[in-house]
CSV table of C-alpha atoms in Angstrom, one decimal:
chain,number,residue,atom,x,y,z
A,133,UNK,CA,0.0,0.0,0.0
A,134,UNK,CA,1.3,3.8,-0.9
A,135,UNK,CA,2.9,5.1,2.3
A,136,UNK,CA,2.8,9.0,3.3
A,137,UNK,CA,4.7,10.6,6.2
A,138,UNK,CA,4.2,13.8,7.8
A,139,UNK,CA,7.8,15.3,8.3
A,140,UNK,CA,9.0,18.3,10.8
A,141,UNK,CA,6.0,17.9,13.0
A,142,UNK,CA,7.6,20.6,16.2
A,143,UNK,CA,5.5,19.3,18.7
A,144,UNK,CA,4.1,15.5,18.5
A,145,UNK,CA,1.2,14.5,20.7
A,146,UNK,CA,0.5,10.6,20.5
A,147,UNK,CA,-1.1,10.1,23.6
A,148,UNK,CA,1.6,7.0,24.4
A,149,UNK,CA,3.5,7.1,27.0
A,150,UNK,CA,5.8,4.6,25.5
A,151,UNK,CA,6.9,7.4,23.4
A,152,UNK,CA,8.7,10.4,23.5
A,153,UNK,CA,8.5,12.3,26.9
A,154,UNK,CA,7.2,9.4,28.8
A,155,UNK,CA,3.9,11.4,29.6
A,156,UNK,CA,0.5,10.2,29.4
A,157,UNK,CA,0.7,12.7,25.8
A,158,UNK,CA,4.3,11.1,24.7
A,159,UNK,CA,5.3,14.5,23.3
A,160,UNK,CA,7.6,13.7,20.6
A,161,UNK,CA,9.7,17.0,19.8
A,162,UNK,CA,10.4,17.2,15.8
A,163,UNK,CA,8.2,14.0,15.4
A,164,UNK,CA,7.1,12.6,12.3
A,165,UNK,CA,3.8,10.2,11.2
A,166,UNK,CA,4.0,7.2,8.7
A,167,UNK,CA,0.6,6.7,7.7
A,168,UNK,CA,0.0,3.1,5.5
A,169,UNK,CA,-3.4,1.6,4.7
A,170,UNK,CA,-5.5,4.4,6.8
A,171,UNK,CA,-3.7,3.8,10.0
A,172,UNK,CA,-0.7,4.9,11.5
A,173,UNK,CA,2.4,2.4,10.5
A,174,UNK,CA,5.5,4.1,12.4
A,175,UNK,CA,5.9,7.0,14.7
A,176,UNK,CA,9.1,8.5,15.9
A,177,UNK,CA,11.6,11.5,15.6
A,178,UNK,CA,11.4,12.8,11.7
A,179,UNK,CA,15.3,12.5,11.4
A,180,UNK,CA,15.0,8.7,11.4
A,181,UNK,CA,11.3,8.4,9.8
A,182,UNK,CA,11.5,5.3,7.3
A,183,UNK,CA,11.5,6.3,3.9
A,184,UNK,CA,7.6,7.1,2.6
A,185,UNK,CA,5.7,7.4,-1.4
A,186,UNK,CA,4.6,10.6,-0.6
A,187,UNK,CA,6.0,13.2,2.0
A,188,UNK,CA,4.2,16.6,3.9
A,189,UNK,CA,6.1,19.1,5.8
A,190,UNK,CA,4.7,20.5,8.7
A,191,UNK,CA,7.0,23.1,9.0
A,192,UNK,CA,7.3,22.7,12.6
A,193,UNK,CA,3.8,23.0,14.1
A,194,UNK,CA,2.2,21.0,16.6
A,195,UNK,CA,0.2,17.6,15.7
A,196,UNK,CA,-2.0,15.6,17.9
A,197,UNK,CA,-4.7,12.8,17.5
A,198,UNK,CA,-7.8,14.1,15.7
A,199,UNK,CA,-10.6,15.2,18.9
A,200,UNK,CA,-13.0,12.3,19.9
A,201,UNK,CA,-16.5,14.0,20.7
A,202,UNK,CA,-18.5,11.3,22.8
A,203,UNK,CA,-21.5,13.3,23.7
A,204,UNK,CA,-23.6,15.5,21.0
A,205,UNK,CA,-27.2,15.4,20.0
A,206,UNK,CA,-27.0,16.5,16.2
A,207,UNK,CA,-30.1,15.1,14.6
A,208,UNK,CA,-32.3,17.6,15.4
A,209,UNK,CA,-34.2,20.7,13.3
A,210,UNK,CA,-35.3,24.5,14.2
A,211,UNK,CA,-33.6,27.0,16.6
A,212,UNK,CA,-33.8,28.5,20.0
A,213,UNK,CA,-32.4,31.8,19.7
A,214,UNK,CA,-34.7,33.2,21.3
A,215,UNK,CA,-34.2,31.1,24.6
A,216,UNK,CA,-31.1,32.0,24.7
A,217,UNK,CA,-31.3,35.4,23.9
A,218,UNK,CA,-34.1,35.5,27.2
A,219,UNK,CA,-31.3,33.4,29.3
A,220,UNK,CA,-28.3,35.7,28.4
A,221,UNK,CA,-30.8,39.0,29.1
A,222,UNK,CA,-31.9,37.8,32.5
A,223,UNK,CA,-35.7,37.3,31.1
A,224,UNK,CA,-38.0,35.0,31.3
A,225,UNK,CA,-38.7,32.7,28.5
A,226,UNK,CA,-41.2,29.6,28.5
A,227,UNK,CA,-41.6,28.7,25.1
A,228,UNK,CA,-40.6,24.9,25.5
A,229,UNK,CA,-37.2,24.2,26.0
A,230,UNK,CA,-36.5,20.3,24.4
A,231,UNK,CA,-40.1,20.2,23.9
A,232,UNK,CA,-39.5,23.5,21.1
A,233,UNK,CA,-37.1,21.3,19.3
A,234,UNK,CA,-39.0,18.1,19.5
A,235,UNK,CA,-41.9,20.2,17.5
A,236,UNK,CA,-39.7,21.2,14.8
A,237,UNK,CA,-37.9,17.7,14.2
A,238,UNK,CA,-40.8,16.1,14.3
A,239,UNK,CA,-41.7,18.3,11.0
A,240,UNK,CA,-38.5,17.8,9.7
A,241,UNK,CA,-37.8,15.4,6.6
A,242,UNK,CA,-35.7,12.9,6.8
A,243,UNK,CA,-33.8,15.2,3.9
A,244,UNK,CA,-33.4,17.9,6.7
A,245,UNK,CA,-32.3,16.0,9.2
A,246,UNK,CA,-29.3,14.8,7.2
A,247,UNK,CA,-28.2,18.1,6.1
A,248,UNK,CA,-28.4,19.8,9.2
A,249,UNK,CA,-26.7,16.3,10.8
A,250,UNK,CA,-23.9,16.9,7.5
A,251,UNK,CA,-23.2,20.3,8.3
A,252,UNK,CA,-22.5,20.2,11.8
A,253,UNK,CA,-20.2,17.3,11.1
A,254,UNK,CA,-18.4,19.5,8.1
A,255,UNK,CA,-17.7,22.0,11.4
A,256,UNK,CA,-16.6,19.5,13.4
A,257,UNK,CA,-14.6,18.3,11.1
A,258,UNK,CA,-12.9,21.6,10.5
A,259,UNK,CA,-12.2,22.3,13.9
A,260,UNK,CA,-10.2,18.7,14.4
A,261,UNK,CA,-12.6,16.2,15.6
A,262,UNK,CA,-12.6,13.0,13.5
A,263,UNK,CA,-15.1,10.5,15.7
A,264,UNK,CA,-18.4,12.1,16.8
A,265,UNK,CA,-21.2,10.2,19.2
A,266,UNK,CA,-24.5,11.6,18.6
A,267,UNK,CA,-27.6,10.8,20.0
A,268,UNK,CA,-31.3,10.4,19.3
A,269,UNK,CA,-34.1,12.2,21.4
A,270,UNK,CA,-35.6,14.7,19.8
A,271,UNK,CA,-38.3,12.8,18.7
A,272,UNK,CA,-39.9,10.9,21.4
A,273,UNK,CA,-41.9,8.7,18.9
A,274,UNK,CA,-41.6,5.2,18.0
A,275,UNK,CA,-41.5,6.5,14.5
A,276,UNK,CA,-39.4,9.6,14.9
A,277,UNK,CA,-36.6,7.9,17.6
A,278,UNK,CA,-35.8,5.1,14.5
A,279,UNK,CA,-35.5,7.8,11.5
A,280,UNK,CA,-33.2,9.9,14.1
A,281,UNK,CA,-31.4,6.7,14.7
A,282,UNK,CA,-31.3,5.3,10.9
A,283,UNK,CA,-30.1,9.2,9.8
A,284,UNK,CA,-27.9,9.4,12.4
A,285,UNK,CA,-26.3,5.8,11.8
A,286,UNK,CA,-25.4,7.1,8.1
A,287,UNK,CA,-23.1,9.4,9.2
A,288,UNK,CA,-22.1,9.4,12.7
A,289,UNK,CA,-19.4,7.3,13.7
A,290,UNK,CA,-21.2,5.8,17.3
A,291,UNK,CA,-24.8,6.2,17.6
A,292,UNK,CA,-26.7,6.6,20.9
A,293,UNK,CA,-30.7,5.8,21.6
A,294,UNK,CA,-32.0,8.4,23.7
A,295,UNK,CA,-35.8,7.8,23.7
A,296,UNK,CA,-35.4,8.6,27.6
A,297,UNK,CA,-34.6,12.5,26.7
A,298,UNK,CA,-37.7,13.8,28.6
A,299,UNK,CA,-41.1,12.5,28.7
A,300,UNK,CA,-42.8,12.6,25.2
A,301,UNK,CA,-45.6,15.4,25.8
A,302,UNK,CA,-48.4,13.2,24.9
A,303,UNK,CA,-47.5,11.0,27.6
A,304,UNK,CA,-46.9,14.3,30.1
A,305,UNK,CA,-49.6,12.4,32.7
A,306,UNK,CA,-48.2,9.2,32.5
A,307,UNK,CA,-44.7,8.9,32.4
A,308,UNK,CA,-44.6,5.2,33.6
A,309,UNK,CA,-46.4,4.8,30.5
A,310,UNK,CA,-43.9,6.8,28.4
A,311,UNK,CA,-40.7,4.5,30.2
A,312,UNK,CA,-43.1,1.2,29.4
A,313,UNK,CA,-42.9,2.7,25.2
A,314,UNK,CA,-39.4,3.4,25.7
A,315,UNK,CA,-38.3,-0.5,27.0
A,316,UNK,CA,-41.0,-1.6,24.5
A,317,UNK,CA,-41.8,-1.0,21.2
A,318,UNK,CA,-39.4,2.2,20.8
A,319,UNK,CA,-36.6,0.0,21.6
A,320,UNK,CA,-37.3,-2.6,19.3
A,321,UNK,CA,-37.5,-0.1,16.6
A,322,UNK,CA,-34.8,1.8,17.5
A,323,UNK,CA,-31.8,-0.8,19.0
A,324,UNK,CA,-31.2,-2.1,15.1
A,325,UNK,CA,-29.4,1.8,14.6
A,326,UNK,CA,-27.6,1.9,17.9
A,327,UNK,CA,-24.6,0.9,19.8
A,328,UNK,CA,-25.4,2.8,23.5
A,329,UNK,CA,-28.7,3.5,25.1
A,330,UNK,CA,-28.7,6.5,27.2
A,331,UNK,CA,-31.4,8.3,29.5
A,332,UNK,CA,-31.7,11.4,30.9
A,333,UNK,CA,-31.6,10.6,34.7
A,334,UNK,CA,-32.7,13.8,36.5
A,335,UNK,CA,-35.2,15.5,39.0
A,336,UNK,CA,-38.4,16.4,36.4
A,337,UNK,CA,-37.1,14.1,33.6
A,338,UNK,CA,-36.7,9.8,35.0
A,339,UNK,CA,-36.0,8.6,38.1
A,340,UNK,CA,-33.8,6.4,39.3
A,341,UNK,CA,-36.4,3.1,39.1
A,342,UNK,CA,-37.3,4.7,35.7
A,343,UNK,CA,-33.8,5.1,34.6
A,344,UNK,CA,-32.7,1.4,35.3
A,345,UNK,CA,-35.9,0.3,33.6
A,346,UNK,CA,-33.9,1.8,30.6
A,347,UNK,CA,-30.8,1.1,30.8
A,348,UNK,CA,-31.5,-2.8,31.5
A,349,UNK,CA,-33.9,-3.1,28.6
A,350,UNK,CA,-31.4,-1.5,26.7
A,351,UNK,CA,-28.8,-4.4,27.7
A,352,UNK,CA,-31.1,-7.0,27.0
A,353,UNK,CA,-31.0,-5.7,23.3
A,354,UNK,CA,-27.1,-5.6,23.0
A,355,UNK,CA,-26.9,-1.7,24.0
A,356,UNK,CA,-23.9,-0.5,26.2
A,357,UNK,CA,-25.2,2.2,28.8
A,358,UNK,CA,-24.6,5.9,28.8
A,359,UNK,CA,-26.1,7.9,31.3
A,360,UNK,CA,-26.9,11.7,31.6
A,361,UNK,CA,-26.0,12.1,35.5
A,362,UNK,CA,-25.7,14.6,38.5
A,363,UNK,CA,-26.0,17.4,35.6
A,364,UNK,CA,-28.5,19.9,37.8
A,365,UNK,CA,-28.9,18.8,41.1
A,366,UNK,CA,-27.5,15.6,43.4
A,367,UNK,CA,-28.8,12.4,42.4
A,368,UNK,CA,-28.5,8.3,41.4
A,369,UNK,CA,-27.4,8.6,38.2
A,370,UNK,CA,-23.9,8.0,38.9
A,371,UNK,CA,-24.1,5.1,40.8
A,372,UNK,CA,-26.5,3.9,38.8
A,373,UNK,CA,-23.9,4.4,35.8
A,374,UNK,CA,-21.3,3.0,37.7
A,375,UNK,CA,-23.8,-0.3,38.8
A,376,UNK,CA,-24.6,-1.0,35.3
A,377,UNK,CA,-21.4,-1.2,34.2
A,378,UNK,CA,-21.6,2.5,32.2
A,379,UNK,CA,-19.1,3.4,29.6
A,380,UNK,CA,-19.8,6.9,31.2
A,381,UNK,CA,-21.4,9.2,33.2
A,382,UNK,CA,-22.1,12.2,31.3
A,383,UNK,CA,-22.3,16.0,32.8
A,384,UNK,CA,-21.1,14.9,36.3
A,385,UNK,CA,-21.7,18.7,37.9
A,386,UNK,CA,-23.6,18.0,41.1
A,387,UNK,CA,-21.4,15.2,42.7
A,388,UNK,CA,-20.8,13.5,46.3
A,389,UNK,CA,-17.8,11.9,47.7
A,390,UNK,CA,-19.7,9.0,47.1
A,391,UNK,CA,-20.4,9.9,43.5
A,392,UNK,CA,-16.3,10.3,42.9
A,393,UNK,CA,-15.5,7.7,44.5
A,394,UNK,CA,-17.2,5.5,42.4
A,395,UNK,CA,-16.4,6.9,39.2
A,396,UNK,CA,-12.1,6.3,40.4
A,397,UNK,CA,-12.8,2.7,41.3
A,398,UNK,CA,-15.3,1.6,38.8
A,399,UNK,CA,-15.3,1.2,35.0
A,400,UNK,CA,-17.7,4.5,34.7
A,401,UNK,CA,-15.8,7.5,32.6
A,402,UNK,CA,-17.0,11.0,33.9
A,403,UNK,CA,-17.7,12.9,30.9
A,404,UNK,CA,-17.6,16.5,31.4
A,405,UNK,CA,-19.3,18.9,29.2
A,406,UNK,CA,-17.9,22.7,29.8
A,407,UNK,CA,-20.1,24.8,27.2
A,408,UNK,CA,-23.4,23.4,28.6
A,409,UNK,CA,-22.3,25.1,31.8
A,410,UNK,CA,-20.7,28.1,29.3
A,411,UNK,CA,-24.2,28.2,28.0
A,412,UNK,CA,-26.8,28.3,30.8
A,413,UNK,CA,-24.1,30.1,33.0
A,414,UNK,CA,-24.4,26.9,35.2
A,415,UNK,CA,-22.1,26.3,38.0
A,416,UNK,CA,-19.1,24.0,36.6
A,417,UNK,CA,-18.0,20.5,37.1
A,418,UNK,CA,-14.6,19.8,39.5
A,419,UNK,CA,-12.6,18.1,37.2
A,420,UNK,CA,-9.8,18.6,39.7
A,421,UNK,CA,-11.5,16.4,42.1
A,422,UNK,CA,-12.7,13.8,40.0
A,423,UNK,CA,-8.3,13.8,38.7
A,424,UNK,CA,-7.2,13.7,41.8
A,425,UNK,CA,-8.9,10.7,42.9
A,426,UNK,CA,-7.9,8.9,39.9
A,427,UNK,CA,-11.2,9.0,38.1
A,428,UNK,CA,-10.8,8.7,34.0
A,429,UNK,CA,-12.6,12.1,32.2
A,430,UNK,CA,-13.3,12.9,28.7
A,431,UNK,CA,-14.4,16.0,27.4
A,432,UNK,CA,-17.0,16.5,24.9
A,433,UNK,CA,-18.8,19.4,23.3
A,434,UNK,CA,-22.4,18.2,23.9
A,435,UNK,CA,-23.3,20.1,20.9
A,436,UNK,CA,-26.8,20.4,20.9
A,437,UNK,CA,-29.5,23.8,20.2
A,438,UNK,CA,-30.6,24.3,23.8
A,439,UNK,CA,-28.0,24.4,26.4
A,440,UNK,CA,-24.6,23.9,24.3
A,441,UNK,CA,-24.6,25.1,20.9
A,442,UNK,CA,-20.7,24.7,19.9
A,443,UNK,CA,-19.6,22.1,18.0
A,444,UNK,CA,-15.9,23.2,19.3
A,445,UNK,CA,-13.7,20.9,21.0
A,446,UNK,CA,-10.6,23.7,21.3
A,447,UNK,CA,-12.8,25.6,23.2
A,448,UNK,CA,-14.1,23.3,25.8
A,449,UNK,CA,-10.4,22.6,26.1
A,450,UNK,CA,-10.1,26.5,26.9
A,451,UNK,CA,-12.9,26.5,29.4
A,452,UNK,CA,-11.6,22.9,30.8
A,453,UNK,CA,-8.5,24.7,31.4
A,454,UNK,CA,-9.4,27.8,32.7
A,455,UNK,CA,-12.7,27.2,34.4
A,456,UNK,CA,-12.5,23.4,35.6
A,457,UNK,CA,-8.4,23.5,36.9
A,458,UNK,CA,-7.6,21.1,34.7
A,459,UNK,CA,-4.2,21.6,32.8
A,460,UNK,CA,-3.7,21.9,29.0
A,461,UNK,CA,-2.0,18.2,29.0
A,462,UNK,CA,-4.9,16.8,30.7
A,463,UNK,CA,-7.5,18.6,28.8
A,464,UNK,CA,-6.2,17.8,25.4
A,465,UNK,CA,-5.6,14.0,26.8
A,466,UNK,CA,-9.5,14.0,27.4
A,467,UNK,CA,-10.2,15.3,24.5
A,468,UNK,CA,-8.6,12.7,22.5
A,469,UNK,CA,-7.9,9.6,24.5
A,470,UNK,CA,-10.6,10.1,27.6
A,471,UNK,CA,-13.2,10.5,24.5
A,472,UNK,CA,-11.6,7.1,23.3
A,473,UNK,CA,-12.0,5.4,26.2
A,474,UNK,CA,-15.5,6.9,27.1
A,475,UNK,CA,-16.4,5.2,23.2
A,476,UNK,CA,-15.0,1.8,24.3
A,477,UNK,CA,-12.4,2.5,21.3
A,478,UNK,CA,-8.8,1.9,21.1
A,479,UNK,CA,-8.4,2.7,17.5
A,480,UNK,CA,-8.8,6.5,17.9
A,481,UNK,CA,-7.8,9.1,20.3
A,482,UNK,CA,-4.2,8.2,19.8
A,483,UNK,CA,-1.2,8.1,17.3
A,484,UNK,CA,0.5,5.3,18.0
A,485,UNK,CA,1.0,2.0,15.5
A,486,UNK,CA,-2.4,0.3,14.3
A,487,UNK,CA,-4.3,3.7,15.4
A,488,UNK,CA,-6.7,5.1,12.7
A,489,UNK,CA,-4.3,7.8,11.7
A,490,UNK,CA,-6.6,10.6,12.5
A,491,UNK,CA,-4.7,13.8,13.2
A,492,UNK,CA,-5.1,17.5,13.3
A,493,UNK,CA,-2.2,20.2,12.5
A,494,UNK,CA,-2.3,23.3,14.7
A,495,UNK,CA,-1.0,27.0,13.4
A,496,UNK,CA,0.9,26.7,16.6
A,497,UNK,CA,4.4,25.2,18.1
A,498,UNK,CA,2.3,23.4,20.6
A,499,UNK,CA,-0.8,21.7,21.9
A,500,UNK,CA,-0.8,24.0,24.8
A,501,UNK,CA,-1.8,27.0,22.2
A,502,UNK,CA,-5.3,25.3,21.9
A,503,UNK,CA,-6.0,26.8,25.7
A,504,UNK,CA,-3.2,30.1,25.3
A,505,UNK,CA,-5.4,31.4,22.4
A,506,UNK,CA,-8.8,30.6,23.3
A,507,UNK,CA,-10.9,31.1,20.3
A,508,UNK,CA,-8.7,31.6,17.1
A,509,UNK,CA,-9.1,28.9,14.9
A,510,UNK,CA,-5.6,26.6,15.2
A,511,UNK,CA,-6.4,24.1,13.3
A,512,UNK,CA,-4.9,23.9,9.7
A,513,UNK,CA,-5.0,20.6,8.3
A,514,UNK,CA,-7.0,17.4,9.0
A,515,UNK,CA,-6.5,13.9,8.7
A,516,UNK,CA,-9.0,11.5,8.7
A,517,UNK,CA,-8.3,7.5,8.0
A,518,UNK,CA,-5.0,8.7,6.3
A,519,UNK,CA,-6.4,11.1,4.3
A,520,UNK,CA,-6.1,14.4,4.1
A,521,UNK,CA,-9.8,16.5,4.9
């Protein structure tokens, strides 16, 4: 197979310790990339890179693995402008909230979905992230969950039932009989489309009873657990994500000592999600805490038109950094490799022999830039599979 290496790269983050600097980002300073067959074939300093078909210069900027975005909900249709408008202008606003987008998806064609679902990706894309979750649960029909699910599938590259978003709003005065559609005939329709099932496990949305209903019905179908926990107030949803054997916990704001210490000795990644709380000016998670005891985080845009309307994983490493007390090394690292490990993948999130060689070039001499300058766009080139985006 035609070979292509990456030359002069300043600053090369591969996320193996093995490599490099010995840290968990095995910095390699003036690195290089062999890429063969889609996946990375050789790393190691660019003086003694094996001899490649095709060559690229970097001219001495930074490159590290391509961002892994475990949480966004990207099937969707319509706006809310004007709820955040009323949010950031200290008025009130009670037009819907989820329920707002649910109407206009609902609508949607299944042509609309997929271009709105294209485009966001196209921005991700250009901003460095190369493996995007994305959820379902704007719908909240049998009907409407599956088309989210079968659009969704087409594109993204891990797919998430959410039928447990919120209660439908037909089903607003019986929600044991919305959780009963849900672990029924929703998920028989929806599981074909999906690797994770999710739910929303919150004061006003399912409780903790509710919740496990999901998550085991999910399991019975083949689905791997997610869970949306402890985002606005204290409550199960982390032990129950740590009980059922989550790949991760997802928000992780409002958390005990209990809560952490479950997360550091269980299987559970704490996904943290910085421009939901940028967005609602919510208070933010304690990463700090959650490193410190030795629990595993991943950051993720939750890119979605209510609460967290970026589809920019440089600037939740910004906020990471400067609101959550996290450093730039272990921001980027979640960003990449937590992501990874939140997805249950070892392919991505790294550049290291037999990785998918998925990388981003930054305008910049280093990864720590993507923090220093919050907000300028850093990101030159993209790889994705070994070719150039």
């Amino acid at each position: 197979m035609p070979t292509t290496a990456l030359l002069n790269i300043g600053s090369l983050v591969t996320n193996d310790p093995a490599q490099g600097d010995g840290s968990p980002l095995g910095v390699i300073r003036n690195g290089a990339v062999v890429i063969e067959d889609g996946t990375v074939a050789w790393t190691g300093p660019s003086d003694s890179a094996p001899a490649a078909d095709t060559a690229h210069d970097a001219g001495g900027r930074a490159a590290i693995p391509g961002f892994v975005d475990s949480h966004s909900h990207l099937v969707f249709a319509g706006d809310r402008t004007e709820e955040f408008h009323a949010r950031m202008s200290g008025r009130p606003y009670r037009a819907g909230g989820i329920r707002t987008t649910v109407a206009a998806t609902r609508e949607a064609s299944d042509e609309a979905l997929a271009a709105n679902l294209a485009a966001h990706l196209r921005e991700m894309r250009r901003q460095g992230t190369t493996t995007v979750e994305t959820k379902s649960g704007y719908g909240l029909t049998t009907h409407d969950e599956a088309r989210a699910l079968r659009v969704a599938a087409e594109q993204a590259d891990e797919v998430t039932y959410l039928g447990a978003h919120i209660v439908a709003p037909e089903y607003a005065d019986d929600p044991d009989g919305y959780t009963a559609l849900v672990t029924g005939e929703m998920l028989d329709a929806c599981a074909p489309y999906a690797r994770w099932v999710d739910v929303f496990c919150e004061q006003g949305a399912f409780g903790e009873d509710q919740a496990r209903a999901i998550l085991t019905a999910g399991q019975a179908r083949g689905l791997t657990p997610r869970v949306h926990a402890n985002q606005l107030s204290h409550g199960p949803g982390v032990q129950l994500a740590v009980e059922l054997g989550a790949a991760s916990a997802d928000h992780c704001t409002h958390l005990t000592d209990a809560d952490v210490d479950a997360l550091a000795h269980g299987g559970t990644v704490a996904t943290l999600l910085p421009g939901c709380e940028f967005s609602t000016r919510a208070v933010y998670p304690d990463a700090r805490r959650l490193l410190d005891a030795g629990a595993r985080v991943a950051l993720s845009t939750d890119c979605n038109p209510g609460s967290s309307f970026t589809s920019s994983m440089p600037f939740c490493i910004a906020i990471a950094v400067r609101e959550m007390n996290m450093t730039p090394d272990e921001a980027l690292w979640s960003a990449t490799a937590g992501g990874a490990l939140a997805l249950r993948r070892t392919d991505v999130g790294r550049l290291a022999p037999g990785a998918r060689a998925d990388l981003a070039l930054l305008d910049a001499p280093s990864h720590v830039h993507l923090a220093y300058r919050p907000g300028v766009p850093l990101v030159t080139d993209v790889w994705h599979a070994g070719a150039r985006v």
